[in-house]
Coordinates of C-alpha atoms in Angstrom, one line a residue:
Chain A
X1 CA 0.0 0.0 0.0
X2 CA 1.3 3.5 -0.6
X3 CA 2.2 5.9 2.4
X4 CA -0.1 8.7 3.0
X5 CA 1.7 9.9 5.1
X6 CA 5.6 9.8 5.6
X7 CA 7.4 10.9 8.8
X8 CA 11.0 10.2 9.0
X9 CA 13.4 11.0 11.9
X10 CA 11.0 14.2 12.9
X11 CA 12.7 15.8 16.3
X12 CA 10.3 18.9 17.5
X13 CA 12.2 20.8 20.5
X14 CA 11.0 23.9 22.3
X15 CA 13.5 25.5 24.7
X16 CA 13.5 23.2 27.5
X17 CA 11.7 20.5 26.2
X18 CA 12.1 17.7 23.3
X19 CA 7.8 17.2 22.6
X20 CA 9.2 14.7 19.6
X21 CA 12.3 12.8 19.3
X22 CA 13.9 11.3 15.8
X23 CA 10.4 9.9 15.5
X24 CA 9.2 8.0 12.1
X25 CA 6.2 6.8 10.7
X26 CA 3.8 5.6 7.7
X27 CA 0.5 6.1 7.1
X28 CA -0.8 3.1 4.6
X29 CA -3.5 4.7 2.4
X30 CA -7.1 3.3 3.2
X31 CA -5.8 2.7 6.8
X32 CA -7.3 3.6 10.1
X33 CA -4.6 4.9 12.0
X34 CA -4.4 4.7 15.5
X35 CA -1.5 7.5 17.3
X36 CA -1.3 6.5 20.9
X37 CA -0.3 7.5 23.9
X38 CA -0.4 9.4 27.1
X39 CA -1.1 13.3 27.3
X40 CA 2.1 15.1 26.2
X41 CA 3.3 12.3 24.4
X42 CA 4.0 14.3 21.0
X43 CA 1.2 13.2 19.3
X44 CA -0.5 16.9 18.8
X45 CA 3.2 18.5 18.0
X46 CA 3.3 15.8 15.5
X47 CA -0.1 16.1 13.7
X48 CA 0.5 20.0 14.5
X49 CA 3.8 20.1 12.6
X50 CA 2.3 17.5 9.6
X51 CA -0.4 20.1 9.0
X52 CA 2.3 23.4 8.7
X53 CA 1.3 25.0 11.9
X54 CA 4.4 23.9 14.2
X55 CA 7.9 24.0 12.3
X56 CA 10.4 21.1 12.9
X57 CA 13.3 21.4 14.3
X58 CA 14.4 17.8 12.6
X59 CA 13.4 15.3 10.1
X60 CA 10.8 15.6 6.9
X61 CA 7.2 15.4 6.6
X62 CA 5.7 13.9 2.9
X63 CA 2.2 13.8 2.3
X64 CA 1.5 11.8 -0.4
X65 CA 4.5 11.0 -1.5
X66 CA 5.7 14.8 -1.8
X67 CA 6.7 17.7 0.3
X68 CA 3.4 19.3 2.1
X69 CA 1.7 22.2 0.7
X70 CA -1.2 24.2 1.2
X71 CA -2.4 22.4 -1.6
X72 CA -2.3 19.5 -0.2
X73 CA -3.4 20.1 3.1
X74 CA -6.5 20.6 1.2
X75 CA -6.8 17.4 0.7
X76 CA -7.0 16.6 4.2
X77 CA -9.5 17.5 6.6
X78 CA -8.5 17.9 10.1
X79 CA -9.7 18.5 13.8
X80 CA -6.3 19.4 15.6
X81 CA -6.6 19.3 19.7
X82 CA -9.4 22.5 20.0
X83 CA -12.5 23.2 18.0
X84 CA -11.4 26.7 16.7
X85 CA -14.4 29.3 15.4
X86 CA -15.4 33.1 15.7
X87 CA -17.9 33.0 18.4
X88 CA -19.3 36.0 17.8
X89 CA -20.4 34.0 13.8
X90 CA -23.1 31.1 13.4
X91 CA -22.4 27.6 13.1
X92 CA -23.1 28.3 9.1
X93 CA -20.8 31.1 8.5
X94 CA -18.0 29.4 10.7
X95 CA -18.4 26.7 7.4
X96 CA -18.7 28.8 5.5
X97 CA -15.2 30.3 6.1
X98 CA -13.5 26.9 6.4
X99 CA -15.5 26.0 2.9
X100 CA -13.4 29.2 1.4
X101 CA -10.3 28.2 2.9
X102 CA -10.8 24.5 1.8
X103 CA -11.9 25.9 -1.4
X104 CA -14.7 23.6 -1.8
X105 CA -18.4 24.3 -2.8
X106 CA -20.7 25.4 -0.4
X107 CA -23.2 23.3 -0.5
X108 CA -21.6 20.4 1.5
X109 CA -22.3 22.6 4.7
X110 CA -26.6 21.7 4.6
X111 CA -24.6 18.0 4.7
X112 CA -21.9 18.6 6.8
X113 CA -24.4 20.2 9.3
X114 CA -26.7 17.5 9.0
X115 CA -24.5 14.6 9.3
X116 CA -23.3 15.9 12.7
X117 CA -26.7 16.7 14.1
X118 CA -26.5 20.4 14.4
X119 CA -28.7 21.7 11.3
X120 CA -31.1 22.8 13.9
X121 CA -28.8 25.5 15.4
X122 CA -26.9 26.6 12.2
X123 CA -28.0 29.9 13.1
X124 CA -26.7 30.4 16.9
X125 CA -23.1 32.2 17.6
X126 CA -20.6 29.1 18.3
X127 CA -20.2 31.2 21.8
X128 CA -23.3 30.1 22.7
X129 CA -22.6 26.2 21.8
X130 CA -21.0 23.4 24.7
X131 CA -17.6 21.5 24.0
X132 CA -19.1 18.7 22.7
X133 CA -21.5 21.3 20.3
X134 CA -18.2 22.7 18.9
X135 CA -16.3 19.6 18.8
X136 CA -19.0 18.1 16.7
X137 CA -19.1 21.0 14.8
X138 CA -15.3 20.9 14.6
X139 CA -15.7 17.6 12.9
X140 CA -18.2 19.1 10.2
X141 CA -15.5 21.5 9.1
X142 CA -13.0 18.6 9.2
X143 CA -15.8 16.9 6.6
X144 CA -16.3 20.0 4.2
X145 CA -15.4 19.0 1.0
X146 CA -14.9 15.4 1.4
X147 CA -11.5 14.8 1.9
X148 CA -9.3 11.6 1.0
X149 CA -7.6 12.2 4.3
X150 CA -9.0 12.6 7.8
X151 CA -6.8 13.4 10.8
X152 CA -8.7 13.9 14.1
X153 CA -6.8 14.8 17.2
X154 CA -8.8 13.3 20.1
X155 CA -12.4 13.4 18.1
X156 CA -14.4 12.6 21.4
X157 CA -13.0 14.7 23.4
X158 CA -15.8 16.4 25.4
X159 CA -18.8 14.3 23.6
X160 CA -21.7 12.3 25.6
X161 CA -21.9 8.6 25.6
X162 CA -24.2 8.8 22.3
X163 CA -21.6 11.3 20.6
X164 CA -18.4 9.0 21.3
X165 CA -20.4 6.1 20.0
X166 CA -21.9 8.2 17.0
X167 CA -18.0 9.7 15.9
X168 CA -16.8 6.0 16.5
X169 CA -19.8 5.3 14.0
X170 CA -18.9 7.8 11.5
X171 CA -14.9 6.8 11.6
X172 CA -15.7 3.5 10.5
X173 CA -18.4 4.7 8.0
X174 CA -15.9 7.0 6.7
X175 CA -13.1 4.2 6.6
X176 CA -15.4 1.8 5.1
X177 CA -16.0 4.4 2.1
X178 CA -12.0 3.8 1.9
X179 CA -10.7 7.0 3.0
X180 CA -7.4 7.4 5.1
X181 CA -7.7 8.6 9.0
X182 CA -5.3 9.5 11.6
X183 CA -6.7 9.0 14.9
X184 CA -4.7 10.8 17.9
X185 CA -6.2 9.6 21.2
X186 CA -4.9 8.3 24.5
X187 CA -7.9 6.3 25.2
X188 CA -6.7 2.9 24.2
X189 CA -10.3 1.2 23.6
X190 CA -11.0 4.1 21.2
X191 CA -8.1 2.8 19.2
X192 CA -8.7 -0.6 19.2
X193 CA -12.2 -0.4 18.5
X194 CA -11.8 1.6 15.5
X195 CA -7.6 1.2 13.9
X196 CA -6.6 -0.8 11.9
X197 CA -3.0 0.2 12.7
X198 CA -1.4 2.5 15.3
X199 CA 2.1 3.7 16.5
X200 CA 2.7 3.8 20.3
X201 CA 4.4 7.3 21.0
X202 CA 5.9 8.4 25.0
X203 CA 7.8 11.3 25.8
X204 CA 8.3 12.3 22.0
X205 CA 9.5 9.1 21.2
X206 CA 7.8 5.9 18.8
X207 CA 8.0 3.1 21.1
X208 CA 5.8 0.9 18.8
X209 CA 4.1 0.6 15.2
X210 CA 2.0 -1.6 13.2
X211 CA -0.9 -3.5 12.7
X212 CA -3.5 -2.8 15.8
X213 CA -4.2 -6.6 15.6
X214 CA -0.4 -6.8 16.0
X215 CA 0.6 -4.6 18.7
X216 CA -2.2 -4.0 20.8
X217 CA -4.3 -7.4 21.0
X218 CA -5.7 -8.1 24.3
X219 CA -4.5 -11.5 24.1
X220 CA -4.9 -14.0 27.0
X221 CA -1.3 -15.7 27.7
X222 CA -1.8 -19.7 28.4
X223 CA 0.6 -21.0 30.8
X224 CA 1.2 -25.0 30.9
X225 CA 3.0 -27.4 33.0
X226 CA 3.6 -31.0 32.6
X227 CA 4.0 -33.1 35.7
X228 CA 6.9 -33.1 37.4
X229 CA 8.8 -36.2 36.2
X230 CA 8.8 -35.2 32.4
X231 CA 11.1 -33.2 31.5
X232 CA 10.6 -29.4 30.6
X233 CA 12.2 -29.2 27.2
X234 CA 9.9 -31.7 26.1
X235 CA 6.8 -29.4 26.3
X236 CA 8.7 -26.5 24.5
X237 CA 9.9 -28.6 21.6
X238 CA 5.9 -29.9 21.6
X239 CA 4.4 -26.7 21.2
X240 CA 6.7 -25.5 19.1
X241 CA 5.4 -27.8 16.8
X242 CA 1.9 -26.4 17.3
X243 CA 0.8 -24.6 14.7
X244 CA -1.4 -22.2 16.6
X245 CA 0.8 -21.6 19.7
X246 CA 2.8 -18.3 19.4
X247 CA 5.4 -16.9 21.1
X248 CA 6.1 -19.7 23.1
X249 CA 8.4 -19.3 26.4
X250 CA 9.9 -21.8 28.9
X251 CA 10.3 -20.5 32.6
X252 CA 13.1 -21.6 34.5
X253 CA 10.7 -23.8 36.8
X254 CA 9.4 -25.5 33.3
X255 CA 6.2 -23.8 32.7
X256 CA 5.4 -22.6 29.6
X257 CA 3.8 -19.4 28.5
X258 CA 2.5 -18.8 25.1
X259 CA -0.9 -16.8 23.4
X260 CA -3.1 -18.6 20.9
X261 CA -4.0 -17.7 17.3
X262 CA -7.3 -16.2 16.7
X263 CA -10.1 -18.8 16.7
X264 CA -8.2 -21.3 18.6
X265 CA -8.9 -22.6 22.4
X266 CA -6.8 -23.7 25.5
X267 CA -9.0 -27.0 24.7
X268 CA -7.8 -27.9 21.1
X269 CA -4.2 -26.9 22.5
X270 CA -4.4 -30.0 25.1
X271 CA -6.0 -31.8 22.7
X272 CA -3.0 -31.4 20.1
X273 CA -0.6 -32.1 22.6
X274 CA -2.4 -35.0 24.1
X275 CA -1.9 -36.5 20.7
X276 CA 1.8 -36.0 21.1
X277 CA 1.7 -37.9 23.7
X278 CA 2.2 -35.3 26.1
X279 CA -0.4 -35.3 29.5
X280 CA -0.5 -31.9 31.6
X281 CA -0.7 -31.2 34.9
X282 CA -1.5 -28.0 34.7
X283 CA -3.3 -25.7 31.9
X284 CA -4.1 -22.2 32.9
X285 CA -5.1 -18.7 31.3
X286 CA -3.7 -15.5 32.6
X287 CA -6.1 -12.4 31.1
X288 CA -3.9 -9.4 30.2
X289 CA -5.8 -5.9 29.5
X290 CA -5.4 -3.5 27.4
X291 CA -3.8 -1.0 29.7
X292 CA -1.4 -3.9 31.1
X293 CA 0.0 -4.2 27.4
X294 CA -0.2 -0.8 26.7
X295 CA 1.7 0.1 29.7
X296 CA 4.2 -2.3 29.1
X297 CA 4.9 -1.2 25.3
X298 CA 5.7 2.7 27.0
X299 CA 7.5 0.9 29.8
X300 CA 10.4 -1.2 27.6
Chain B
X1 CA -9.4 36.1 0.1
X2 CA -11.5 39.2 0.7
X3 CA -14.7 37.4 0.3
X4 CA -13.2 35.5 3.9
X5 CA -12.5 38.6 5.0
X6 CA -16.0 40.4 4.8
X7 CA -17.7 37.1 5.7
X8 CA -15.9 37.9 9.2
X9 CA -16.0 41.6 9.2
X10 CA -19.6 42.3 7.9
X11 CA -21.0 40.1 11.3
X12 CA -18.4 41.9 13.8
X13 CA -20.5 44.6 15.7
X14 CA -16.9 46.1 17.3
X15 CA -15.9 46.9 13.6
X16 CA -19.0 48.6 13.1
X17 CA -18.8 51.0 16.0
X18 CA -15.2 51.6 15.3
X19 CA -16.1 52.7 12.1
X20 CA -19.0 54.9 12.2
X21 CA -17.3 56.5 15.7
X22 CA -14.6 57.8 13.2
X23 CA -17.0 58.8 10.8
X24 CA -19.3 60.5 13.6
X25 CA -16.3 62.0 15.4
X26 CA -15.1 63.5 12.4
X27 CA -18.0 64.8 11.1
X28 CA -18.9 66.4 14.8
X29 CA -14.9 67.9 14.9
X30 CA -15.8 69.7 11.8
X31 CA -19.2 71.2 12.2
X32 CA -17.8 72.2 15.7
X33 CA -13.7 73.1 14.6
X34 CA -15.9 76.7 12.9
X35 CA -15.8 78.1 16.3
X36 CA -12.0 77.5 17.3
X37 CA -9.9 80.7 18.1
X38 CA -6.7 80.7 16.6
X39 CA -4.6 84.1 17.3
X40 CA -7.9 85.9 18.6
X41 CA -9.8 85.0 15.8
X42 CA -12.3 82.5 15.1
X43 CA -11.4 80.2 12.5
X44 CA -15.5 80.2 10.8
X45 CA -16.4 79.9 7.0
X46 CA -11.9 79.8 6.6
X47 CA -12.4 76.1 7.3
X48 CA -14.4 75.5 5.1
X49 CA -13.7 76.8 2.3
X50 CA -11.5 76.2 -0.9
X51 CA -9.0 75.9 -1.5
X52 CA -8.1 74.7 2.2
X53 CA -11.7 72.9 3.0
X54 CA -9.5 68.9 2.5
X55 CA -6.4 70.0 4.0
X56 CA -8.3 71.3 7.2
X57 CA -10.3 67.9 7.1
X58 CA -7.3 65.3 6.8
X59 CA -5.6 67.5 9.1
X60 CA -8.5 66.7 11.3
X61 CA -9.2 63.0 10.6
X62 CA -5.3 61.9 11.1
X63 CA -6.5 62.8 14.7
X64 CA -8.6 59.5 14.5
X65 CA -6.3 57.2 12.6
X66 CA -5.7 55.4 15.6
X67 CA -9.2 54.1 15.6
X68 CA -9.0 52.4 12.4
X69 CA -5.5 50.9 13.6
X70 CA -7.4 50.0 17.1
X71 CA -9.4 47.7 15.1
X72 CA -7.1 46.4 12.6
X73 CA -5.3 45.4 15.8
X74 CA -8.3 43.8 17.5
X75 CA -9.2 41.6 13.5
X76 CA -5.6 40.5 14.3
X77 CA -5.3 39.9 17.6
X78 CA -8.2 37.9 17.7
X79 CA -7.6 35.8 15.0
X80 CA -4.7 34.8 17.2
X81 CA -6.7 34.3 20.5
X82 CA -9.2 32.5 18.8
X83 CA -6.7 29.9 16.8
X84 CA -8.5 30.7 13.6
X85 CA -5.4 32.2 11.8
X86 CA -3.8 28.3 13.0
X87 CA -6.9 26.6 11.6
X88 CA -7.1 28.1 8.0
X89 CA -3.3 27.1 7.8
X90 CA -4.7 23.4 8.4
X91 CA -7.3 24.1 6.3
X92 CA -5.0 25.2 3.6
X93 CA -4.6 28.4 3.6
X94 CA -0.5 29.2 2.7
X95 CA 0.9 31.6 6.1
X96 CA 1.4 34.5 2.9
X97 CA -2.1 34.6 1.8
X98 CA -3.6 35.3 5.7
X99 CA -1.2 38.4 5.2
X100 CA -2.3 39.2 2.1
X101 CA -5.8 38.7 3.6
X102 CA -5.3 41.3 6.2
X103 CA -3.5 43.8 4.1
X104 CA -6.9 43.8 2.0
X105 CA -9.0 44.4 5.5
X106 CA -6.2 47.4 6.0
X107 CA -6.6 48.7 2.5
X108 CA -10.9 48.2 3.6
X109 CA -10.7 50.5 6.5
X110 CA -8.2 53.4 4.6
X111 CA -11.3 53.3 2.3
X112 CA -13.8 53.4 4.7
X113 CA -11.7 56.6 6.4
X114 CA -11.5 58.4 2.9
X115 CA -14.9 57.6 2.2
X116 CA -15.9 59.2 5.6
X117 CA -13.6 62.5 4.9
X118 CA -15.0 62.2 1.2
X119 CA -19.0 62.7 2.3
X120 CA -18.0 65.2 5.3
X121 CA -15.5 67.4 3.1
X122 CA -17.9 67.6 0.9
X123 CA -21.5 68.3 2.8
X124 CA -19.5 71.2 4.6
X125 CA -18.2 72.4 1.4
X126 CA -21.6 72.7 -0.5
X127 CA -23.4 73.7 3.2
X128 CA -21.2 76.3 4.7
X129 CA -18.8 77.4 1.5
X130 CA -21.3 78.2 -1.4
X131 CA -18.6 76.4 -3.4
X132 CA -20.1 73.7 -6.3
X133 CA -19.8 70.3 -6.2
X134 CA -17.2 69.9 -8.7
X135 CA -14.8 72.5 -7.4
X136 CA -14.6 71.2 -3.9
X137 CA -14.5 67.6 -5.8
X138 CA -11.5 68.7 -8.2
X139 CA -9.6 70.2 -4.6
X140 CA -10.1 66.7 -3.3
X141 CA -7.2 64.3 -4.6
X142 CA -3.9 65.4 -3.4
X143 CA -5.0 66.3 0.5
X144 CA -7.1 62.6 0.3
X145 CA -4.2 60.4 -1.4
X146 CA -1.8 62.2 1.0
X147 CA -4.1 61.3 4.0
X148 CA -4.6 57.1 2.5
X149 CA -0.4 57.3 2.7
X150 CA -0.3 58.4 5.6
X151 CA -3.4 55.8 6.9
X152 CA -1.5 52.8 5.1
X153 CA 1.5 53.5 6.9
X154 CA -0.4 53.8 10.3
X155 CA -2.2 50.5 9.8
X156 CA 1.0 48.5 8.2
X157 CA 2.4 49.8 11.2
X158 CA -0.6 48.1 13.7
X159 CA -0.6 45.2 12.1
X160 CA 3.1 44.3 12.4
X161 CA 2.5 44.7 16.3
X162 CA -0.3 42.8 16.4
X163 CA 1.8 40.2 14.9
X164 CA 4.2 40.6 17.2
X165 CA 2.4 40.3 20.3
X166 CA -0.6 38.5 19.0
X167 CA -3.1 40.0 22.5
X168 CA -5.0 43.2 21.6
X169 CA -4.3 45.2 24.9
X170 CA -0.6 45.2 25.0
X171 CA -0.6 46.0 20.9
X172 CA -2.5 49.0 21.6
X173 CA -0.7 49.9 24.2
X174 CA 2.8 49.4 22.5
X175 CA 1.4 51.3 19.5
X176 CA 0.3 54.2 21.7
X177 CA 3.6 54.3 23.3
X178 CA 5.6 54.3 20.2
X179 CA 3.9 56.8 18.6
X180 CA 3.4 59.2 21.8
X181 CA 6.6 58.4 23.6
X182 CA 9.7 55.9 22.1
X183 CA 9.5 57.4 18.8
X184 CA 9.6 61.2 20.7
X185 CA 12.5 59.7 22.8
X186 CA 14.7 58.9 19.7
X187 CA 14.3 62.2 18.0
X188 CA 15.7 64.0 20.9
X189 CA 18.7 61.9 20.2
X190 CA 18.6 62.2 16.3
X191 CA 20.1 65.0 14.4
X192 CA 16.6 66.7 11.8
X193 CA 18.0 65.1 8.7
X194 CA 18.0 61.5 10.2
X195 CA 14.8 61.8 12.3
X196 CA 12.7 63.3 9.6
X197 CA 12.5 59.7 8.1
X198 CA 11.3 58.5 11.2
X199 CA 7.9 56.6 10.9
X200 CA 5.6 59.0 12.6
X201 CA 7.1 62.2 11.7
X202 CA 7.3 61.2 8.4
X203 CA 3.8 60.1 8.1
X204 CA 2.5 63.3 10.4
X205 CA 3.8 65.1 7.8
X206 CA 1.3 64.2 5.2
X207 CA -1.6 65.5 7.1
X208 CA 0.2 69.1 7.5
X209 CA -1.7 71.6 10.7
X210 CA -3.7 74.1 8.7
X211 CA -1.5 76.6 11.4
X212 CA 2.1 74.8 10.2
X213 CA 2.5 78.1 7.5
X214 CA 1.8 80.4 10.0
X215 CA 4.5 78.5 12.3
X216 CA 6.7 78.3 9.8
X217 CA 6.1 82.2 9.3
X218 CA 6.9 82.9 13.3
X219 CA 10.0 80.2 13.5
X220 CA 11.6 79.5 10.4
X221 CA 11.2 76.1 8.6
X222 CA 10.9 73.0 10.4
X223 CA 13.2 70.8 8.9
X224 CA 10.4 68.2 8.3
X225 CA 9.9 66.8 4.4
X226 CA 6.9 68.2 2.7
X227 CA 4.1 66.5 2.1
X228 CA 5.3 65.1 -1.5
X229 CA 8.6 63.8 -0.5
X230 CA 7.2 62.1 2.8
X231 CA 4.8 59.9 0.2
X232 CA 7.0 57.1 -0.9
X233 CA 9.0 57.2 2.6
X234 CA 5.2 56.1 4.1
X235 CA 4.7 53.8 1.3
X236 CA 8.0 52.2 1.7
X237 CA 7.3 51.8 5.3
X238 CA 4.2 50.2 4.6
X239 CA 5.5 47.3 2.6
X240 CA 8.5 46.8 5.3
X241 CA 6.3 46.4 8.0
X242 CA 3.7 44.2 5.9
X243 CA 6.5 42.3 4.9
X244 CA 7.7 42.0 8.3
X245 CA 4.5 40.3 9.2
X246 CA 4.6 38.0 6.5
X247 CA 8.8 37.1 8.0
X248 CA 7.2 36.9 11.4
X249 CA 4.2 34.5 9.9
X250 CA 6.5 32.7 8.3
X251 CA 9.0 31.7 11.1
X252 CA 6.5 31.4 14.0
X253 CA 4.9 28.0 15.4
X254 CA 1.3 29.0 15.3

């Protein structure tokens, strides 16, 4: 797949701080993609400096495959960290203005407005409007002129229950229509429920990258123990043999830890090794959230 | 794009009592500047009439340039304060083209102020001169293109500032004290042939008192330029500081 998006060796450093450190990435076009991590991580100096509003101090940006223009942040519609609007103008005339700038036709505001449930108040001053009001609203902008490229910096921010399930909604719908978006969040169950890849940033730096299914799989580990008499090396060499066991460790006592592939059980594991002649004493599951792996990945 | 630009002007109720207060203040300066005494006499129908009538007016309006450059200062500023200038870089505007965008709202409000001295000049002319229409019309150009230099270089001037500190309070502030105090401050220090190409001397001198003659009379000549030769010195500081704000644009995280 070609890179939407190229970031290579990107440093961002203010005068007492490094917000990003020699930090490289790709976006695959058509990809949902995730950028993780905890508040002040670097990923808003990152999207900020992709989008020409931060300078680098290090490092290239490419958006599709060539250095980034205004042109060609055209082609990408974007909600960076704030909603930001004249309060004193109307829902309308705030699109209105990002239409112009976008240099797309009006008339995709009437859908724009519609699509994020605030044709009703079109007419108010954004002062009036709540966080979630101008974050949605935020998103319609993002939405004018239907972009190939989406980049939302923390989309949910300051939405209800029904709005973070209805922009979760509308990422996928937008994904499904095969459109490229970059999603910055540090709410790992956003990511997972809607990336199809994501890179793992901490303190500025990329501490991990690829597929979502890859890096951020809330896995259960299955540890096994034959009885004592056998011997230890036995059950490694077994389950390396096992199609469906991955990343298999033996422990010094002589249990063995490993996670299954998708759409296999503990059950057909014993099974498989029962027909190698092999009889456990012990089988267990050890269930590892999200936030156990995610911490770990920040933590290495 | 200047369609942008009025789509955020025309709704701004600020800009709209900024503007018709200069309009208002100079029309009430003039109807009431009859009755001034100037050496024991009043200054009456002498205001009024040609060929002085736009020369007296400018005179009078370059009192109120800072209220254009007030609001110039607040369009900017607040574009700053409310992260809109950041947001139509995202959106894909290029950094040049929002200073382009405001140079267009600055060249806006000179026309708005010309406009203003335009219909006053020229309903005291026709009420309170018995001149016609087309003389007071044909005295018009020099005093108003002299007074748009001069206005140009006032608001190129606010807008690099504005830039440069990015809140509105502190910009007027720092504008105020340039022109009533630093810029003062250096002269005492520069020799007349040096400090007559300073900014606001230079551009004060487009707008000439009606009583400078007389001065000039009493004390010998000032040393300034004349109106003429202070036009391109304005107009070149004009593009500096405009392209000053572009540099600053340019180089600046937003």
């Amino acid at each position: 797949m070609p890179a939407i998006l190229d970031i290579e060796h990107l440093t961002k450093r203010y005068a007492r701080t490094t917000a990003v450190q020699d930090l490289s990435l790709s976006v695959p076009a058509g990809s949902v993609f995730g950028l993780l991590g905890p508040n002040g991580s670097g990923k808003t100096t990152t999207l900020g400096i992709a989008l020409g509003v931060l300078h680098a101090s290090g490092g290239t940006v490419r958006w599709f495959g060539a250095a980034p223009t205004a042109a060609s942040r055209r082609r990408v519609g974007s909600l960076l960290e704030t909603p930001n609007f004249f309060p004193y103008l109307s829902a309308r005339q705030n699109l209105q203005i990002s239409a112009d700038t976008k240099r797309t036709s009006p008339a995709g505001i009437a859908r724009a407005l519609e699509l994020v449930d605030l044709a009703g108040r079109q007419h108010e001053p954004v002062r009036g409007f709540s966080l979630g009001m101008k974050q949605r609203l935020a998103l319609a902008a993002a939405l004018l002129g239907e972009p190939e490229v989406l980049v939302l910096d923390e989309p949910t921010n300051g939405l209800d229950p029904q709005g973070i399930a209805d922009v979760r909604g509308l990422i996928q719908r937008l994904a499904a229509e095969g459109r490229t978006i970059i999603l910055a969040s540090h709410l790992l169950d956003e990511v997972q429920k809607v990336c199809t890849h994501a890179a793992v940033l901490h303190q500025g730096r990329l501490r991990a990258a690829g597929a979502v299914s890859d890096i951020l799989a809330a896995t259960d580990r299955v540890h096994l123990r034959l009885a004592p008499d056998a011997a230890p090396q036995q059950l490694h060499q077994a389950l390396l043999a096992v199609p469906f066991a991955q990343s298999v460790q033996l422990a010094p006592d002589g249990t063995c830890t490993l996670t299954l592939a998708p759409g296999h059980s503990p059950a057909e594991l014993n099974r498989a090794l029962f027909a190698q002649g092999l009889v456990l004493a012990h089988l267990s599951t050890e269930r590892r959230s999200l936030e156990t792996q995610f911490l770990q990945i920040i933590n290495n | 794009m200047f369609r942008t630009e009025l789509r955020k002007l025309l709704p701004y109720r600020t800009a709209w009592i900024i503007l018709l207060l200069f309009t208002a203040l100079l029309a009430a300066t003039a109807a009431g500047a009859g009755g001034v005494n100037v050496n024991g006499q009043q200054l009456g129908q002498a205001l009024y009439a040609l060929p002085g009538l736009w020369t007296n007016l400018v005179y009078l309006a370059s009192y109120f340039s800072l209220l254009p450059a007030f609001l110039l200062i607040m369009l900017i500023t607040d574009e700053f304060q409310y992260r809109t200038l950041r947001q139509q870089v995202i959106d894909g505007a290029s950094r040049e083209q929002l200073v382009l965008d405001k140079l267009l709202v600055a060249l806006l409000l000179s026309g708005w102020a010309l406009l203003s001295v335009l219909a006053v000049g020229l309903y005291f002319g026709l009420t309170r001169s018995g001149a016609n229409a087309a003389d007071i019309l044909a005295a018009a150009p020099r005093p108003l293109l002299l007074y748009a230099a001069q206005l140009l270089g006032y608001l190129a001037l606010a807008a690099l500032l504005a830039v440069l500190i990015r809140r509105s309070t502190p910009t007027i502030v720092a504008l105020l004290l340039y022109v009533w105090v630093l810029e003062r401050l250096i002269r005492y220090f520069l020799p007349d042939e040096i400090d007559r190409f300073l900014p606001m001397k230079a551009l004060d001198i487009l707008t000439p008192s009606p009583f400078a003659q007389t001065l000039d009379t009493v004390l010998g000549p000032s040393g300034a330029l004349l109106p003429g030769e202070a036009v391109p010195v304005a107009l070149g500081y004009a593009v500096l500081f405009w392209l000053l704000s572009a540099l600053l644009l340019r180089i600046r995280d937003l």
